[in-house]
Amino acid sequence: MKNNKIRMVLALLAACPLLLAACQSSGNDSASDAQDSSAGKGQVYIFNYGDYIDPDVLKQFEEETGIEVVYDTYDTNEEMYPIIESGSVRYDVVCPSDYMVERMIQNELLEEIDYDKVPNAEYISDTCREFADSFDPGNRYSIPYNWGTVGILYNSRMLPEGTITGWKDLWKGEYSDEIMMQDSLRDIYMVALKILGYSANTESESEIAEATQLLIEQKPLVYKYATDAIRDFMINESAMLGVIYSGEVLYCQEENEDLQYVVPEEGTNVWFDNWVIPKNCRNKENAEAFIDFMCRPEIGLKTFEYLHYSTPNDGTLAMMSEADKADPSVNPDKKILERCEVYHDLGDDVNRMYNRYWKAFKSE
């Protein structure tokens, strides 16, 4: 995910158990071997993004339930997926993003959640359930953990409030050499497609070609294409505007009080990270106990205070300060959310087409 540099280092350190578990040499025990010898003894095996949960929350879960947490991490959905697909290491709870949940459902890798065992799921907001229904029809296999938007971070001292309202502002000549864009295929194409009035999940080659041309036209105005570095450039005032994930905003504002966030009026991507249970899990009841624990409003508040991502939990939202509730990076306006979309798994053929146009854009 999108955390600060210290958290990135911690994530890499936390990933070491996974790397060791992946080793299949005859001289070492694998994680799956360890699970074979300990299954059914009160463990829950969790596979999550690096530094994506408050360690105190894990301790509290262990203390309250007596269930031992065995915790491994990954950096991306694409790193996680083949491990779950192969079944080489068995996990009870995993935290994939929306489009990857869709792919895992299609490939029959997930267990249905028994909601009788997860009563705290009642706190998940109707808005989040509706979005989740687009990648998990009926919310049968997943429960949202965190969510957010992609929007524009801008310096309000340089650009007064109300100046930046939508993606179209990133094409204005007066901001030449002051614009930061995501160096990410789906995110950058989403921006251009939304300006053109198309779906961020379009499979139309003509629409993708039109979006590519629009991005090429913007190129002379862009200071830099980046990902996590956008946060640092904006904090240090090396640029006026940057496309950023909402979960980065509160951290940026702590470092520079002049930074403000807007969800573009044309709509944007709304993303979800979700708890799921792999079909080959060892401890389904323990997995559901963990997910139920994470759905408790007070645990949701601890999660928010640790990560600063939007909460899907209505009970947690009620506990938050009025300032946080009014922050568009935390609680986006529902009218704007009506124009937002979740990314879907487009399939190999469409992905290849996007990649072909992405390379053409890059080469210009």
Coordinates of C-alpha atoms in Angstrom, one line a residue:
M1 CA 0.0 0.0 0.0
K2 CA 1.0 3.6 0.3
N3 CA 2.8 4.2 3.6
N4 CA 5.8 6.3 4.6
K5 CA 9.4 5.3 4.2
I6 CA 9.8 3.9 7.7
R7 CA 6.8 1.7 7.2
M8 CA 8.2 0.5 3.9
V9 CA 11.3 -0.7 5.7
L10 CA 9.3 -2.4 8.4
A11 CA 7.2 -4.1 5.7
L12 CA 10.3 -5.5 4.1
L13 CA 11.5 -6.8 7.5
A14 CA 8.1 -8.2 8.2
A15 CA 8.2 -10.0 4.8
C16 CA 11.1 -12.2 5.9
P17 CA 9.0 -14.9 7.4
L18 CA 7.2 -15.2 4.1
L19 CA 10.4 -15.5 2.2
L20 CA 11.6 -18.2 4.5
A21 CA 8.3 -20.0 4.3
A22 CA 8.6 -20.0 0.5
C23 CA 11.8 -21.9 0.6
Q24 CA 11.3 -25.6 -0.3
S25 CA 14.8 -26.9 0.2
S26 CA 15.0 -30.3 1.9
G27 CA 17.1 -28.8 4.8
N28 CA 14.4 -26.3 5.9
D29 CA 10.9 -26.5 7.2
S30 CA 8.3 -24.6 5.1
A31 CA 5.4 -22.6 6.5
S32 CA 3.1 -25.3 5.2
D33 CA 5.1 -27.9 7.1
A34 CA 4.8 -25.9 10.3
Q35 CA 1.0 -25.6 9.7
D36 CA 0.7 -29.4 9.2
S37 CA 2.2 -29.9 12.7
S38 CA 0.2 -27.2 14.4
A39 CA -3.2 -27.1 12.7
G40 CA -6.1 -27.1 14.9
K41 CA -4.2 -25.8 18.0
G42 CA -5.6 -22.3 18.1
Q43 CA -3.7 -20.5 15.4
V44 CA -4.9 -18.1 12.7
Y45 CA -2.6 -17.6 9.7
I46 CA -2.9 -14.1 8.3
F47 CA -1.4 -12.9 5.0
N48 CA -1.6 -9.1 4.6
Y49 CA 0.1 -6.0 3.1
G50 CA 3.2 -4.9 5.0
D51 CA 2.5 -2.7 8.0
Y52 CA -1.2 -2.7 7.3
I53 CA -2.5 -3.4 10.8
D54 CA -1.8 -2.0 14.2
P55 CA 0.4 -4.5 16.1
D56 CA -1.5 -3.7 19.3
V57 CA -4.7 -4.9 17.6
L58 CA -3.2 -8.3 16.9
K59 CA -2.0 -8.5 20.5
Q60 CA -5.5 -7.6 21.8
F61 CA -7.0 -10.3 19.6
E62 CA -4.7 -12.9 21.0
E63 CA -5.3 -11.8 24.6
E64 CA -9.1 -11.8 24.2
T65 CA -9.5 -15.1 22.2
G66 CA -6.4 -17.2 23.1
I67 CA -5.9 -17.7 19.4
E68 CA -2.3 -17.3 18.3
V69 CA -1.7 -15.0 15.2
V70 CA 0.9 -16.2 12.7
Y71 CA 1.4 -13.2 10.4
D72 CA 3.1 -12.9 7.0
T73 CA 3.2 -10.0 4.6
Y74 CA 3.3 -9.2 0.9
D75 CA 3.8 -6.0 -1.1
T76 CA 1.3 -6.3 -3.9
N77 CA -1.8 -8.3 -5.0
E78 CA 0.2 -9.8 -7.8
E79 CA 2.8 -11.1 -5.3
M80 CA 0.1 -12.6 -3.1
Y81 CA -2.1 -14.2 -5.8
P82 CA 0.2 -17.0 -7.0
I83 CA 0.9 -18.1 -3.5
I84 CA -2.8 -18.5 -2.7
E85 CA -3.5 -20.1 -6.1
S86 CA -0.7 -22.7 -5.7
G87 CA -1.7 -23.6 -2.2
S88 CA 1.9 -24.0 -1.3
V89 CA 1.4 -22.0 1.9
R90 CA -2.0 -22.2 3.6
Y91 CA -3.5 -19.0 5.1
D92 CA -6.8 -18.5 7.0
V93 CA -7.2 -14.8 6.3
V94 CA -5.9 -12.7 3.3
C95 CA -6.5 -9.0 2.4
P96 CA -6.7 -8.6 -1.4
S97 CA -8.0 -5.5 -3.2
D98 CA -11.3 -5.4 -5.0
Y99 CA -10.2 -6.5 -8.5
M100 CA -8.2 -9.4 -7.0
V101 CA -11.1 -10.5 -4.9
E102 CA -13.1 -10.7 -8.2
R103 CA -10.3 -12.8 -9.8
M104 CA -10.1 -15.1 -6.8
I105 CA -13.8 -15.7 -6.8
Q106 CA -13.8 -16.5 -10.5
N107 CA -11.0 -19.0 -10.0
E108 CA -12.8 -20.6 -7.0
L109 CA -10.1 -19.8 -4.5
L110 CA -12.3 -18.5 -1.7
E111 CA -14.7 -19.8 1.0
E112 CA -18.0 -18.2 1.6
I113 CA -18.2 -16.3 4.8
D114 CA -20.6 -17.5 7.4
Y115 CA -22.2 -14.2 8.6
D116 CA -23.7 -15.9 11.6
K117 CA -20.0 -16.2 12.8
V118 CA -19.3 -12.5 11.9
P119 CA -22.2 -10.6 13.5
N120 CA -20.1 -7.4 13.7
A121 CA -20.3 -7.2 9.9
E122 CA -23.6 -5.4 10.5
Y123 CA -21.5 -2.2 11.0
I124 CA -20.3 -2.2 7.4
S125 CA -21.9 0.7 5.7
D126 CA -24.5 0.3 2.9
T127 CA -22.3 2.5 0.7
C128 CA -19.4 0.1 1.0
R129 CA -21.6 -3.0 0.6
E130 CA -23.0 -1.6 -2.6
F131 CA -19.5 -0.9 -4.0
A132 CA -18.3 -4.3 -2.9
D133 CA -21.2 -6.0 -4.6
S134 CA -19.7 -4.9 -7.9
F135 CA -16.7 -7.2 -7.4
D136 CA -18.2 -9.7 -5.0
P137 CA -21.9 -10.1 -5.8
G138 CA -23.9 -10.6 -2.7
N139 CA -20.9 -9.9 -0.5
R140 CA -20.5 -13.6 -0.1
Y141 CA -16.8 -13.9 0.0
S142 CA -15.4 -10.7 1.3
I143 CA -15.8 -8.0 4.0
P144 CA -14.2 -4.5 3.5
Y145 CA -11.3 -3.6 5.8
N146 CA -10.2 -0.2 4.4
W147 CA -11.2 1.9 1.4
G148 CA -10.4 5.2 -0.2
T149 CA -10.3 7.3 -3.4
V150 CA -7.7 8.6 -5.8
G151 CA -7.8 12.4 -6.0
I152 CA -5.8 15.6 -6.2
L153 CA -3.6 17.0 -3.5
Y154 CA -2.8 20.7 -3.9
N155 CA -1.1 23.5 -2.1
S156 CA -3.8 25.8 -0.9
R157 CA -1.3 28.7 -0.3
M158 CA -0.4 28.6 -4.0
L159 CA -3.9 27.6 -5.2
P160 CA -6.8 29.0 -3.2
E161 CA -9.6 26.6 -2.1
G162 CA -12.1 26.1 -5.0
T163 CA -9.4 26.6 -7.7
I164 CA -9.0 22.8 -8.2
T165 CA -12.2 20.9 -8.7
G166 CA -11.5 18.2 -11.2
W167 CA -9.1 16.1 -13.3
K168 CA -9.4 18.7 -16.1
D169 CA -7.4 21.1 -14.0
L170 CA -4.3 18.9 -14.5
W171 CA -4.4 19.9 -18.2
K172 CA -4.2 23.7 -17.6
G173 CA -1.2 25.4 -19.1
E174 CA -0.7 27.7 -16.1
Y175 CA 0.3 24.7 -14.0
S176 CA 3.0 23.6 -16.4
D177 CA 5.9 21.9 -14.6
E178 CA 3.9 21.9 -11.3
I179 CA 1.9 18.7 -11.9
M180 CA 2.7 15.2 -10.4
M181 CA 1.0 12.2 -12.1
Q182 CA 0.8 8.6 -11.0
D183 CA 3.3 6.3 -12.8
S184 CA 0.6 3.6 -12.7
L185 CA -1.3 2.3 -15.8
R186 CA -4.7 1.9 -14.3
D187 CA -4.6 5.1 -12.3
I188 CA -3.3 7.3 -15.1
Y189 CA -5.7 5.9 -17.6
M190 CA -8.6 6.3 -15.1
V191 CA -7.9 10.1 -15.0
A192 CA -8.0 10.5 -18.8
L193 CA -11.0 8.2 -19.2
K194 CA -13.0 10.1 -16.6
I195 CA -12.2 13.4 -18.3
L196 CA -13.6 11.9 -21.5
G197 CA -16.7 10.6 -19.8
Y198 CA -15.7 6.9 -20.2
S199 CA -15.6 4.1 -17.7
A200 CA -12.4 3.5 -15.9
N201 CA -13.0 -0.2 -16.8
T202 CA -13.6 0.3 -20.5
E203 CA -12.6 -2.4 -22.8
S204 CA -13.1 -0.3 -25.9
E205 CA -9.9 0.1 -27.9
S206 CA -11.1 3.4 -29.5
E207 CA -11.7 4.9 -26.0
I208 CA -8.3 3.7 -24.7
A209 CA -6.6 5.2 -27.8
E210 CA -8.4 8.5 -27.2
A211 CA -7.3 8.5 -23.6
T212 CA -3.7 7.8 -24.7
Q213 CA -3.7 10.8 -26.9
L214 CA -5.0 13.0 -24.1
L215 CA -2.3 11.8 -21.8
I216 CA 0.3 12.5 -24.5
E217 CA -1.0 16.0 -24.9
Q218 CA -0.6 16.5 -21.1
K219 CA 3.0 15.3 -21.0
P220 CA 4.7 18.8 -21.5
L221 CA 2.9 20.0 -18.4
V222 CA 3.9 17.2 -16.1
Y223 CA 6.8 17.8 -13.7
K224 CA 7.2 14.1 -12.8
Y225 CA 5.5 10.7 -13.0
A226 CA 5.9 8.8 -9.7
T227 CA 4.0 6.7 -7.1
D228 CA 4.9 7.0 -3.4
A229 CA 7.4 9.8 -4.1
I230 CA 4.5 12.2 -4.9
R231 CA 3.8 12.5 -1.2
D232 CA 7.4 13.8 -0.6
F233 CA 7.4 16.2 -3.5
M234 CA 4.1 17.8 -2.3
I235 CA 5.2 18.1 1.3
N236 CA 8.5 19.8 0.2
E237 CA 6.5 22.0 -2.2
S238 CA 8.4 20.9 -5.3
A239 CA 5.0 20.8 -7.1
M240 CA 1.6 22.5 -6.7
L241 CA -0.6 19.5 -7.6
G242 CA -0.3 15.8 -7.4
V243 CA -2.5 12.7 -8.0
I244 CA -2.5 10.8 -4.8
Y245 CA -4.3 8.1 -2.8
S246 CA -6.6 9.4 -0.1
G247 CA -4.8 7.3 2.6
E248 CA -1.7 9.5 2.1
V249 CA -3.4 12.7 2.7
L250 CA -3.5 13.0 6.5
Y251 CA 0.2 12.2 6.7
C252 CA 0.9 14.8 4.1
Q253 CA -1.2 17.4 6.0
E254 CA 0.7 16.6 9.2
E255 CA 3.9 17.5 7.5
N256 CA 2.5 20.5 5.5
E257 CA -0.7 22.3 6.7
D258 CA -1.1 24.0 3.3
L259 CA -2.0 20.8 1.5
Q260 CA -5.6 20.1 0.7
Y261 CA -7.3 17.1 -1.0
V262 CA -10.2 17.1 -3.5
V263 CA -12.1 14.2 -5.0
P264 CA -12.5 15.3 -8.6
E265 CA -16.0 16.2 -9.8
E266 CA -15.7 13.9 -12.8
G267 CA -15.5 10.9 -10.5
T268 CA -12.6 8.6 -9.7
N269 CA -11.5 5.2 -8.6
V270 CA -12.8 4.0 -5.2
W271 CA -10.7 1.1 -4.0
F272 CA -11.3 -1.5 -1.3
D273 CA -9.0 -3.8 0.6
N274 CA -11.0 -6.8 2.0
W275 CA -10.8 -9.7 4.4
V276 CA -11.3 -13.1 2.6
I277 CA -10.9 -16.7 3.6
P278 CA -9.0 -19.0 1.1
K279 CA -10.6 -22.3 0.2
N280 CA -7.7 -24.3 1.5
C281 CA -7.6 -22.5 4.9
R282 CA -6.7 -24.5 8.0
N283 CA -8.9 -22.7 10.6
K284 CA -12.1 -21.2 9.1
E285 CA -13.7 -20.7 12.5
N286 CA -10.6 -18.8 13.7
A287 CA -10.6 -16.8 10.5
E288 CA -14.2 -15.7 11.0
A289 CA -13.4 -14.9 14.7
F290 CA -10.6 -12.7 13.5
I291 CA -12.7 -10.9 10.8
D292 CA -15.5 -10.4 13.3
F293 CA -13.0 -8.8 15.8
M294 CA -11.8 -6.5 13.1
C295 CA -15.3 -5.4 12.4
R296 CA -15.9 -4.1 15.9
P297 CA -16.3 -0.3 15.9
E298 CA -13.6 0.3 18.5
I299 CA -11.1 -1.8 16.6
G300 CA -12.0 0.0 13.5
L301 CA -11.2 3.3 15.3
K302 CA -7.7 1.9 16.3
T303 CA -7.2 0.9 12.7
F304 CA -8.1 4.4 11.5
E305 CA -5.8 6.1 14.0
Y306 CA -3.0 3.8 12.9
L307 CA -3.4 3.9 9.1
H308 CA -5.6 7.0 8.4
Y309 CA -7.6 5.2 5.7
S310 CA -11.3 5.6 5.2
T311 CA -13.3 3.2 7.4
P312 CA -16.1 1.1 6.0
N313 CA -17.5 0.8 9.6
D314 CA -20.5 3.0 10.5
G315 CA -19.9 2.4 14.2
T316 CA -16.3 3.6 13.8
L317 CA -17.4 6.7 11.9
A318 CA -19.7 7.6 14.7
M319 CA -16.8 7.6 17.1
M320 CA -14.6 9.9 15.0
S321 CA -14.1 13.6 15.4
E322 CA -16.2 16.1 13.5
A323 CA -13.1 17.3 11.7
D324 CA -12.3 13.8 10.5
K325 CA -15.8 13.2 9.4
A326 CA -15.7 16.4 7.3
D327 CA -12.4 15.5 5.6
P328 CA -13.0 14.4 2.0
S329 CA -10.0 12.1 2.2
V330 CA -11.7 10.3 5.0
N331 CA -15.4 10.6 4.3
P332 CA -16.0 11.5 0.6
D333 CA -19.2 13.3 -0.4
K334 CA -21.9 10.7 -1.4
K335 CA -22.9 12.7 -4.5
I336 CA -19.3 12.5 -5.8
L337 CA -19.1 8.8 -4.9
E338 CA -22.0 8.2 -7.3
R339 CA -19.6 9.0 -10.1
C340 CA -16.9 6.7 -8.8
E341 CA -16.0 3.2 -9.9
V342 CA -14.2 0.2 -8.5
Y343 CA -11.5 -1.3 -10.7
H344 CA -12.4 -4.7 -12.2
D345 CA -10.2 -7.5 -13.4
L346 CA -10.3 -6.9 -17.1
G347 CA -8.8 -10.2 -18.2
D348 CA -5.5 -11.0 -20.0
D349 CA -6.5 -9.9 -23.5
V350 CA -7.7 -6.4 -22.4
N351 CA -4.7 -6.0 -20.1
R352 CA -2.4 -6.7 -23.0
M353 CA -4.2 -4.0 -25.0
Y354 CA -3.8 -1.5 -22.2
N355 CA -0.1 -2.4 -22.0
R356 CA 0.4 -1.8 -25.7
Y357 CA -1.1 1.7 -25.4
W358 CA 0.8 2.4 -22.2
K359 CA 4.1 1.6 -23.9
A360 CA 3.1 3.9 -26.8
F361 CA 2.4 6.7 -24.3
K362 CA 5.7 6.1 -22.5
S363 CA 7.7 6.2 -25.7
E364 CA 6.3 9.6 -26.8

